Amino acid sequence: MKNLLHSLTMVLFSLLVSSCGKTTTISSNMELTGKWQLESIVQEEDTIRKPGPAKGQLDVSLNFKDKGELEGTSSTNYITGFYETAQQNTIQLGGGGTERAETSWGNLFVNALPNVNVYDLKSNRLILFYENNNQLIFSRVQ
């Protein structure tokens, strides 16, 4: 009975270790860590560029922090939440904030964010992909 229990424990341990190989979730990604400012949005092959500064408006940004914490700003509001990355550049973002008095630029960002599922990171440029290859394109701030 003791050998059977030991064998069963070893099989379960082996299954656990081998099943984590391709789907291991990473709570945060050091390359992503830092603040990113939204520069443009690509929707259905149209590129929408960041509008010029306006009084009382914030830069649209995301701040990826350690341990999967996420902070950000839309055009007029603050966002808090989490992020989680996995292999093959998949990403999940969650959280929220108010949507009061958003500009059209802020609304594009806020509405796209929950649908982001893949990212591409090269040097100081981050692209978050959502819905049929639409893109949120960021540049690194810090």
GROMACS .gro file of N, CA and C in nm:
model
  426
    1MET      N    1   0.081  -0.119   0.000
    1MET     CA    2   0.000   0.000   0.000
    1MET      C    3   0.086   0.127   0.000
    2LYS      N    4   0.194   0.123   0.078
    2LYS     CA    5   0.285   0.237   0.086
    2LYS      C    6   0.350   0.263  -0.050
    3ASN      N    7   0.391   0.156  -0.121
    3ASN     CA    8   0.451   0.171  -0.254
    3ASN      C    9   0.349   0.226  -0.353
    4LEU      N   10   0.226   0.184  -0.346
    4LEU     CA   11   0.122   0.234  -0.434
    4LEU      C   12   0.100   0.384  -0.413
    5LEU      N   13   0.094   0.424  -0.288
    5LEU     CA   14   0.077   0.565  -0.254
    5LEU      C   15   0.195   0.647  -0.304
    6HIS      N   16   0.317   0.597  -0.286
    6HIS     CA   17   0.438   0.665  -0.334
    6HIS      C   18   0.436   0.676  -0.486
    7SER      N   19   0.400   0.568  -0.556
    7SER     CA   20   0.394   0.569  -0.703
    7SER      C   21   0.290   0.667  -0.753
    8LEU      N   22   0.174   0.667  -0.689
    8LEU     CA   23   0.068   0.760  -0.728
    8LEU      C   24   0.112   0.905  -0.708
    9THR      N   25   0.180   0.932  -0.598
    9THR     CA   26   0.231   1.067  -0.571
    9THR      C   27   0.331   1.109  -0.678
   10MET      N   28   0.420   1.019  -0.717
   10MET     CA   29   0.521   1.050  -0.820
   10MET      C   30   0.455   1.076  -0.956
   11VAL      N   31   0.353   0.996  -0.991
   11VAL     CA   32   0.283   1.016  -1.118
   11VAL      C   33   0.214   1.152  -1.119
   12LEU      N   34   0.144   1.186  -1.012
   12LEU     CA   35   0.077   1.316  -1.004
   12LEU      C   36   0.176   1.431  -1.011
   13PHE      N   37   0.289   1.418  -0.943
   13PHE     CA   38   0.392   1.521  -0.948
   13PHE      C   39   0.445   1.537  -1.090
   14SER      N   40   0.472   1.425  -1.158
   14SER     CA   41   0.523   1.429  -1.296
   14SER      C   42   0.423   1.495  -1.389
   15LEU      N   43   0.294   1.462  -1.373
   15LEU     CA   44   0.192   1.525  -1.456
   15LEU      C   45   0.185   1.674  -1.432
   16LEU      N   46   0.195   1.714  -1.308
   16LEU     CA   47   0.191   1.856  -1.274
   16LEU      C   48   0.308   1.930  -1.337
   17VAL      N   49   0.427   1.876  -1.325
   17VAL     CA   50   0.547   1.942  -1.380
   17VAL      C   51   0.540   1.946  -1.531
   18SER      N   52   0.504   1.836  -1.596
   18SER     CA   53   0.504   1.834  -1.742
   18SER      C   54   0.391   1.917  -1.800
   19SER      N   55   0.277   1.927  -1.732
   19SER     CA   56   0.167   2.006  -1.785
   19SER      C   57   0.193   2.155  -1.777
   20CYS      N   58   0.285   2.197  -1.694
   20CYS     CA   59   0.314   2.340  -1.681
   20CYS      C   60   0.409   2.389  -1.789
   21GLY      N   61   0.471   2.301  -1.864
   21GLY     CA   62   0.574   2.339  -1.959
   21GLY      C   63   0.532   2.442  -2.061
   22LYS      N   64   0.416   2.427  -2.124
   22LYS     CA   65   0.379   2.517  -2.232
   22LYS      C   66   0.277   2.623  -2.190
   23THR      N   67   0.217   2.609  -2.075
   23THR     CA   68   0.112   2.702  -2.037
   23THR      C   69   0.142   2.776  -1.908
   24THR      N   70   0.265   2.776  -1.866
   24THR     CA   71   0.300   2.843  -1.742
   24THR      C   72   0.266   2.991  -1.752
   25THR      N   73   0.196   3.040  -1.655
   25THR     CA   74   0.160   3.181  -1.650
   25THR      C   75   0.267   3.256  -1.573
   26ILE      N   76   0.302   3.370  -1.623
   26ILE     CA   77   0.401   3.455  -1.559
   26ILE      C   78   0.325   3.574  -1.504
   27SER      N   79   0.339   3.602  -1.376
   27SER     CA   80   0.258   3.708  -1.316
   27SER      C   81   0.298   3.846  -1.365
   28SER      N   82   0.422   3.865  -1.399
   28SER     CA   83   0.464   3.993  -1.456
   28SER      C   84   0.582   3.968  -1.548
   29ASN      N   85   0.609   4.062  -1.633
   29ASN     CA   86   0.715   4.050  -1.731
   29ASN      C   87   0.805   4.170  -1.715
   30MET      N   88   0.931   4.146  -1.678
   30MET     CA   89   1.023   4.256  -1.649
   30MET      C   90   1.041   4.351  -1.767
   31GLU      N   91   1.034   4.301  -1.890
   31GLU     CA   92   1.048   4.389  -2.005
   31GLU      C   93   0.931   4.486  -2.017
   32LEU      N   94   0.813   4.442  -1.973
   32LEU     CA   95   0.694   4.528  -1.978
   32LEU      C   96   0.693   4.631  -1.866
   33THR      N   97   0.759   4.599  -1.755
   33THR     CA   98   0.753   4.684  -1.637
   33THR      C   99   0.794   4.827  -1.670
   34GLY      N  100   0.711   4.920  -1.628
   34GLY     CA  101   0.737   5.061  -1.652
   34GLY      C  102   0.616   5.129  -1.712
   35LYS      N  103   0.631   5.255  -1.743
   35LYS     CA  104   0.521   5.337  -1.793
   35LYS      C  105   0.528   5.348  -1.945
   36TRP      N  106   0.410   5.334  -2.007
   36TRP     CA  107   0.396   5.338  -2.152
   36TRP      C  108   0.287   5.439  -2.188
   37GLN      N  109   0.315   5.524  -2.288
   37GLN     CA  110   0.220   5.626  -2.331
   37GLN      C  111   0.163   5.587  -2.467
   38LEU      N  112   0.030   5.596  -2.480
   38LEU     CA  113  -0.037   5.562  -2.605
   38LEU      C  114  -0.007   5.668  -2.711
   39GLU      N  115   0.045   5.622  -2.825
   39GLU     CA  116   0.081   5.712  -2.935
   39GLU      C  117  -0.020   5.706  -3.049
   40SER      N  118  -0.071   5.587  -3.079
   40SER     CA  119  -0.167   5.573  -3.188
   40SER      C  120  -0.249   5.445  -3.169
   41ILE      N  121  -0.361   5.443  -3.241
   41ILE     CA  122  -0.451   5.328  -3.240
   41ILE      C  123  -0.477   5.291  -3.386
   42VAL      N  124  -0.464   5.163  -3.416
   42VAL     CA  125  -0.494   5.114  -3.551
   42VAL      C  126  -0.622   5.033  -3.542
   43GLN      N  127  -0.724   5.078  -3.616
   43GLN     CA  128  -0.852   5.008  -3.621
   43GLN      C  129  -0.892   4.991  -3.766
   44GLU      N  130  -0.913   4.866  -3.805
   44GLU     CA  131  -0.953   4.835  -3.943
   44GLU      C  132  -0.865   4.910  -4.044
   45GLU      N  133  -0.737   4.904  -4.022
   45GLU     CA  134  -0.635   4.961  -4.110
   45GLU      C  135  -0.629   5.114  -4.110
   46ASP      N  136  -0.711   5.182  -4.030
   46ASP     CA  137  -0.703   5.327  -4.013
   46ASP      C  138  -0.618   5.356  -3.889
   47THR      N  139  -0.526   5.451  -3.901
   47THR     CA  140  -0.442   5.489  -3.788
   47THR      C  141  -0.493   5.620  -3.729
   48ILE      N  142  -0.520   5.617  -3.599
   48ILE     CA  143  -0.567   5.734  -3.527
   48ILE      C  144  -0.452   5.777  -3.436
   49ARG      N  145  -0.400   5.895  -3.458
   49ARG     CA  146  -0.286   5.945  -3.381
   49ARG      C  147  -0.331   6.018  -3.255
   50LYS      N  148  -0.241   6.021  -3.157
   50LYS     CA  149  -0.265   6.089  -3.031
   50LYS      C  150  -0.294   6.236  -3.059
   51PRO      N  151  -0.404   6.288  -3.001
   51PRO     CA  152  -0.434   6.430  -3.020
   51PRO      C  153  -0.336   6.518  -2.943
   52GLY      N  154  -0.327   6.642  -2.981
   52GLY     CA  155  -0.240   6.737  -2.911
   52GLY      C  156  -0.288   6.759  -2.769
   53PRO      N  157  -0.201   6.818  -2.686
   53PRO     CA  158  -0.238   6.840  -2.545
   53PRO      C  159  -0.359   6.934  -2.533
   54ALA      N  160  -0.444   6.901  -2.438
   54ALA     CA  161  -0.561   6.984  -2.411
   54ALA      C  162  -0.570   7.009  -2.261
   55LYS      N  163  -0.617   7.125  -2.226
   55LYS     CA  164  -0.626   7.163  -2.085
   55LYS      C  165  -0.715   7.064  -2.008
   56GLY      N  166  -0.664   7.018  -1.895
   56GLY     CA  167  -0.740   6.930  -1.808
   56GLY      C  168  -0.741   6.783  -1.850
   57GLN      N  169  -0.668   6.750  -1.956
   57GLN     CA  170  -0.667   6.610  -2.001
   57GLN      C  171  -0.534   6.544  -1.968
   58LEU      N  172  -0.541   6.417  -1.940
   58LEU     CA  173  -0.424   6.337  -1.907
   58LEU      C  174  -0.371   6.269  -2.033
   59ASP      N  175  -0.243   6.234  -2.031
   59ASP     CA  176  -0.191   6.147  -2.137
   59ASP      C  177  -0.246   6.008  -2.112
   60VAL      N  178  -0.288   5.941  -2.217
   60VAL     CA  179  -0.335   5.803  -2.203
   60VAL      C  180  -0.212   5.715  -2.185
   61SER      N  181  -0.209   5.641  -2.073
   61SER     CA  182  -0.089   5.562  -2.043
   61SER      C  183  -0.124   5.439  -1.961
   62LEU      N  184  -0.030   5.345  -1.961
   62LEU     CA  185  -0.036   5.226  -1.877
   62LEU      C  186   0.096   5.215  -1.803
   63ASN      N  187   0.090   5.176  -1.677
   63ASN     CA  188   0.209   5.155  -1.597
   63ASN      C  189   0.206   5.011  -1.546
   64PHE      N  190   0.289   4.925  -1.607
   64PHE     CA  191   0.298   4.785  -1.568
   64PHE      C  192   0.394   4.777  -1.450
   65LYS      N  193   0.342   4.735  -1.336
   65LYS     CA  194   0.422   4.729  -1.214
   65LYS      C  195   0.458   4.585  -1.183
   66ASP      N  196   0.546   4.569  -1.084
   66ASP     CA  197   0.584   4.435  -1.039
   66ASP      C  198   0.461   4.359  -0.988
   67LYS      N  199   0.473   4.229  -0.987
   67LYS     CA  200   0.370   4.139  -0.932
   67LYS      C  201   0.238   4.152  -1.004
   68GLY      N  202   0.239   4.191  -1.131
   68GLY     CA  203   0.117   4.192  -1.210
   68GLY      C  204   0.023   4.307  -1.185
   69GLU      N  205   0.066   4.408  -1.113
   69GLU     CA  206  -0.021   4.524  -1.087
   69GLU      C  207  -0.016   4.619  -1.207
   70LEU      N  208  -0.131   4.681  -1.235
   70LEU     CA  209  -0.144   4.770  -1.349
   70LEU      C  210  -0.211   4.899  -1.305
   71GLU      N  211  -0.154   5.011  -1.346
   71GLU     CA  212  -0.215   5.142  -1.325
   71GLU      C  213  -0.215   5.213  -1.459
   72GLY      N  214  -0.303   5.308  -1.474
   72GLY     CA  215  -0.305   5.382  -1.598
   72GLY      C  216  -0.393   5.504  -1.590
   73THR      N  217  -0.391   5.578  -1.700
   73THR     CA  218  -0.477   5.695  -1.713
   73THR      C  219  -0.540   5.693  -1.850
   74SER      N  220  -0.668   5.729  -1.853
   74SER     CA  221  -0.734   5.752  -1.981
   74SER      C  222  -0.726   5.903  -2.002
   75SER      N  223  -0.804   5.959  -2.088
   75SER     CA  224  -0.793   6.103  -2.112
   75SER      C  225  -0.835   6.187  -1.992
   76THR      N  226  -0.922   6.133  -1.906
   76THR     CA  227  -0.971   6.211  -1.792
   76THR      C  228  -0.981   6.131  -1.663
   77ASN      N  229  -0.949   6.003  -1.664
   77ASN     CA  230  -0.971   5.917  -1.547
   77ASN      C  231  -0.850   5.829  -1.519
   78TYR      N  232  -0.853   5.768  -1.399
   78TYR     CA  233  -0.748   5.675  -1.358
   78TYR      C  234  -0.798   5.532  -1.364
   79ILE      N  235  -0.708   5.441  -1.395
   79ILE     CA  236  -0.739   5.300  -1.410
   79ILE      C  237  -0.649   5.221  -1.317
   80THR      N  238  -0.704   5.120  -1.252
   80THR     CA  239  -0.623   5.028  -1.172
   80THR      C  240  -0.666   4.886  -1.206
   81GLY      N  241  -0.573   4.792  -1.191
   81GLY     CA  242  -0.606   4.654  -1.220
   81GLY      C  243  -0.485   4.564  -1.214
   82PHE      N  244  -0.487   4.464  -1.301
   82PHE     CA  245  -0.381   4.364  -1.304
   82PHE      C  246  -0.348   4.328  -1.448
   83TYR      N  247  -0.235   4.263  -1.466
   83TYR     CA  248  -0.201   4.204  -1.594
   83TYR      C  249  -0.133   4.071  -1.570
   84GLU      N  250  -0.144   3.985  -1.670
   84GLU     CA  251  -0.082   3.854  -1.661
   84GLU      C  252  -0.035   3.817  -1.801
   85THR      N  253   0.091   3.777  -1.812
   85THR     CA  254   0.144   3.735  -1.941
   85THR      C  255   0.171   3.586  -1.939
   86ALA      N  256   0.175   3.527  -2.057
   86ALA     CA  257   0.208   3.386  -2.070
   86ALA      C  258   0.294   3.371  -2.195
   87GLN      N  259   0.337   3.250  -2.220
   87GLN     CA  260   0.421   3.226  -2.337
   87GLN      C  261   0.346   3.262  -2.464
   88GLN      N  262   0.420   3.280  -2.571
   88GLN     CA  263   0.369   3.319  -2.702
   88GLN      C  264   0.305   3.458  -2.698
   89ASN      N  265   0.356   3.543  -2.609
   89ASN     CA  266   0.316   3.685  -2.599
   89ASN      C  267   0.167   3.706  -2.575
   90THR      N  268   0.103   3.614  -2.506
   90THR     CA  269  -0.036   3.639  -2.470
   90THR      C  270  -0.039   3.723  -2.343
   91ILE      N  271  -0.143   3.803  -2.332
   91ILE     CA  272  -0.157   3.891  -2.216
   91ILE      C  273  -0.304   3.904  -2.182
   92GLN      N  274  -0.331   3.916  -2.055
   92GLN     CA  275  -0.466   3.940  -2.007
   92GLN      C  276  -0.460   4.062  -1.917
   93LEU      N  277  -0.549   4.156  -1.942
   93LEU     CA  278  -0.557   4.278  -1.862
   93LEU      C  279  -0.693   4.279  -1.793
   94GLY      N  280  -0.695   4.324  -1.670
   94GLY     CA  281  -0.822   4.334  -1.599
   94GLY      C  282  -0.820   4.452  -1.505
   95GLY      N  283  -0.935   4.498  -1.471
   95GLY     CA  284  -0.946   4.612  -1.380
   95GLY      C  285  -1.048   4.709  -1.433
   96GLY      N  286  -1.036   4.831  -1.389
   96GLY     CA  287  -1.131   4.930  -1.436
   96GLY      C  288  -1.111   5.064  -1.370
   97GLY      N  289  -1.204   5.150  -1.397
   97GLY     CA  290  -1.204   5.285  -1.344
   97GLY      C  291  -1.330   5.353  -1.394
   98THR      N  292  -1.343   5.478  -1.365
   98THR     CA  293  -1.461   5.550  -1.414
   98THR      C  294  -1.441   5.589  -1.559
   99GLU      N  295  -1.551   5.616  -1.626
   99GLU     CA  296  -1.544   5.659  -1.766
   99GLU      C  297  -1.610   5.795  -1.782
  100ARG      N  298  -1.610   5.872  -1.677
  100ARG     CA  299  -1.676   6.001  -1.676
  100ARG      C  300  -1.600   6.102  -1.761
  101ALA      N  301  -1.671   6.171  -1.847
  101ALA     CA  302  -1.618   6.282  -1.927
  101ALA      C  303  -1.502   6.242  -2.017
  102GLU      N  304  -1.502   6.119  -2.066
  102GLU     CA  305  -1.395   6.074  -2.156
  102GLU      C  306  -1.403   6.147  -2.289
  103THR      N  307  -1.288   6.172  -2.348
  103THR     CA  308  -1.281   6.224  -2.484
  103THR      C  309  -1.296   6.105  -2.579
  104SER      N  310  -1.308   6.132  -2.707
  104SER     CA  311  -1.318   6.021  -2.803
  104SER      C  312  -1.190   5.937  -2.801
  105TRP      N  313  -1.074   6.001  -2.783
  105TRP     CA  314  -0.945   5.931  -2.772
  105TRP      C  315  -0.945   5.838  -2.650
  106GLY      N  316  -0.990   5.891  -2.538
  106GLY     CA  317  -0.998   5.811  -2.416
  106GLY      C  318  -1.096   5.695  -2.429
  107ASN      N  319  -1.209   5.719  -2.495
  107ASN     CA  320  -1.307   5.612  -2.516
  107ASN      C  321  -1.252   5.501  -2.604
  108LEU      N  322  -1.178   5.535  -2.708
  108LEU     CA  323  -1.117   5.431  -2.793
  108LEU      C  324  -1.028   5.340  -2.709
  109PHE      N  325  -0.947   5.400  -2.623
  109PHE     CA  326  -0.856   5.327  -2.537
  109PHE      C  327  -0.931   5.240  -2.436
  110VAL      N  328  -1.024   5.301  -2.362
  110VAL     CA  329  -1.098   5.231  -2.257
  110VAL      C  330  -1.178   5.114  -2.315
  111ASN      N  331  -1.237   5.133  -2.432
  111ASN     CA  332  -1.317   5.026  -2.493
  111ASN      C  333  -1.231   4.913  -2.549
  112ALA      N  334  -1.109   4.943  -2.590
  112ALA     CA  335  -1.021   4.841  -2.647
  112ALA      C  336  -0.952   4.758  -2.539
  113LEU      N  337  -0.918   4.819  -2.428
  113LEU     CA  338  -0.836   4.755  -2.325
  113LEU      C  339  -0.884   4.618  -2.279
  114PRO      N  340  -1.013   4.597  -2.251
  114PRO     CA  341  -1.055   4.465  -2.205
  114PRO      C  342  -1.043   4.355  -2.311
  115ASN      N  343  -1.027   4.394  -2.437
  115ASN     CA  344  -1.021   4.297  -2.547
  115ASN      C  345  -0.878   4.261  -2.588
  116VAL      N  346  -0.779   4.322  -2.525
  116VAL     CA  347  -0.639   4.294  -2.557
  116VAL      C  348  -0.606   4.150  -2.520
  117ASN      N  349  -0.535   4.080  -2.613
  117ASN     CA  350  -0.500   3.941  -2.583
  117ASN      C  351  -0.357   3.902  -2.624
  118VAL      N  352  -0.291   3.983  -2.703
  118VAL     CA  353  -0.154   3.954  -2.746
  118VAL      C  354  -0.075   4.084  -2.743
  119TYR      N  355   0.055   4.074  -2.711
  119TYR     CA  356   0.141   4.192  -2.715
  119TYR      C  357   0.267   4.164  -2.796
  120ASP      N  358   0.327   4.271  -2.845
  120ASP     CA  359   0.455   4.265  -2.915
  120ASP      C  360   0.541   4.376  -2.856
  121LEU      N  361   0.659   4.339  -2.812
  121LEU     CA  362   0.747   4.435  -2.745
  121LEU      C  363   0.882   4.436  -2.814
  122LYS      N  364   0.919   4.552  -2.867
  122LYS     CA  365   1.049   4.570  -2.932
  122LYS      C  366   1.106   4.702  -2.887
  123SER      N  367   1.221   4.695  -2.823
  123SER     CA  368   1.290   4.814  -2.776
  123SER      C  369   1.197   4.899  -2.691
  124ASN      N  370   1.166   5.018  -2.733
  124ASN     CA  371   1.081   5.109  -2.656
  124ASN      C  372   0.942   5.124  -2.717
  125ARG      N  373   0.898   5.020  -2.786
  125ARG     CA  374   0.766   5.023  -2.850
  125ARG      C  375   0.687   4.899  -2.808
  126LEU      N  376   0.566   4.921  -2.761
  126LEU     CA  377   0.477   4.814  -2.717
  126LEU      C  378   0.349   4.821  -2.801
  127ILE      N  379   0.311   4.708  -2.859
  127ILE     CA  380   0.186   4.700  -2.933
  127ILE      C  381   0.096   4.599  -2.863
  128LEU      N  382  -0.023   4.643  -2.826
  128LEU     CA  383  -0.123   4.554  -2.769
  128LEU      C  384  -0.228   4.527  -2.878
  129PHE      N  385  -0.247   4.401  -2.911
  129PHE     CA  386  -0.340   4.362  -3.017
  129PHE      C  387  -0.475   4.324  -2.957
  130TYR      N  388  -0.581   4.359  -3.028
  130TYR     CA  389  -0.716   4.325  -2.986
  130TYR      C  390  -0.805   4.314  -3.109
  131GLU      N  391  -0.914   4.241  -3.100
  131GLU     CA  392  -1.018   4.231  -3.204
  131GLU      C  393  -0.968   4.244  -3.348
  132ASN      N  394  -0.945   4.134  -3.412
  132ASN     CA  395  -0.911   4.132  -3.556
  132ASN      C  396  -0.789   4.214  -3.592
  133ASN      N  397  -0.684   4.201  -3.514
  133ASN     CA  398  -0.556   4.265  -3.543
  133ASN      C  399  -0.556   4.418  -3.524
  134ASN      N  400  -0.654   4.474  -3.454
  134ASN     CA  401  -0.649   4.615  -3.417
  134ASN      C  402  -0.536   4.632  -3.315
  135GLN      N  403  -0.482   4.754  -3.305
  135GLN     CA  404  -0.361   4.774  -3.224
  135GLN      C  405  -0.367   4.902  -3.141
  136LEU      N  406  -0.315   4.891  -3.018
  136LEU     CA  407  -0.284   5.007  -2.935
  136LEU      C  408  -0.132   5.016  -2.936
  137ILE      N  409  -0.077   5.127  -2.983
  137ILE     CA  410   0.069   5.140  -2.999
  137ILE      C  411   0.121   5.241  -2.896
  138PHE      N  412   0.214   5.194  -2.811
  138PHE     CA  413   0.268   5.273  -2.701
  138PHE      C  414   0.418   5.296  -2.720
  139SER      N  415   0.467   5.405  -2.661
  139SER     CA  416   0.612   5.426  -2.648
  139SER      C  417   0.646   5.429  -2.499
  140ARG      N  418   0.767   5.385  -2.466
  140ARG     CA  419   0.809   5.378  -2.326
  140ARG      C  420   0.835   5.520  -2.272
  141VAL      N  421   0.786   5.545  -2.151
  141VAL     CA  422   0.807   5.672  -2.085
  141VAL      C  423   0.920   5.661  -1.986
  142GLN      N  424   0.926   5.554  -1.908
  142GLN     CA  425   1.033   5.534  -1.810
  142GLN      C  426   1.078   5.390  -1.807
   0.00000   0.00000   0.00000
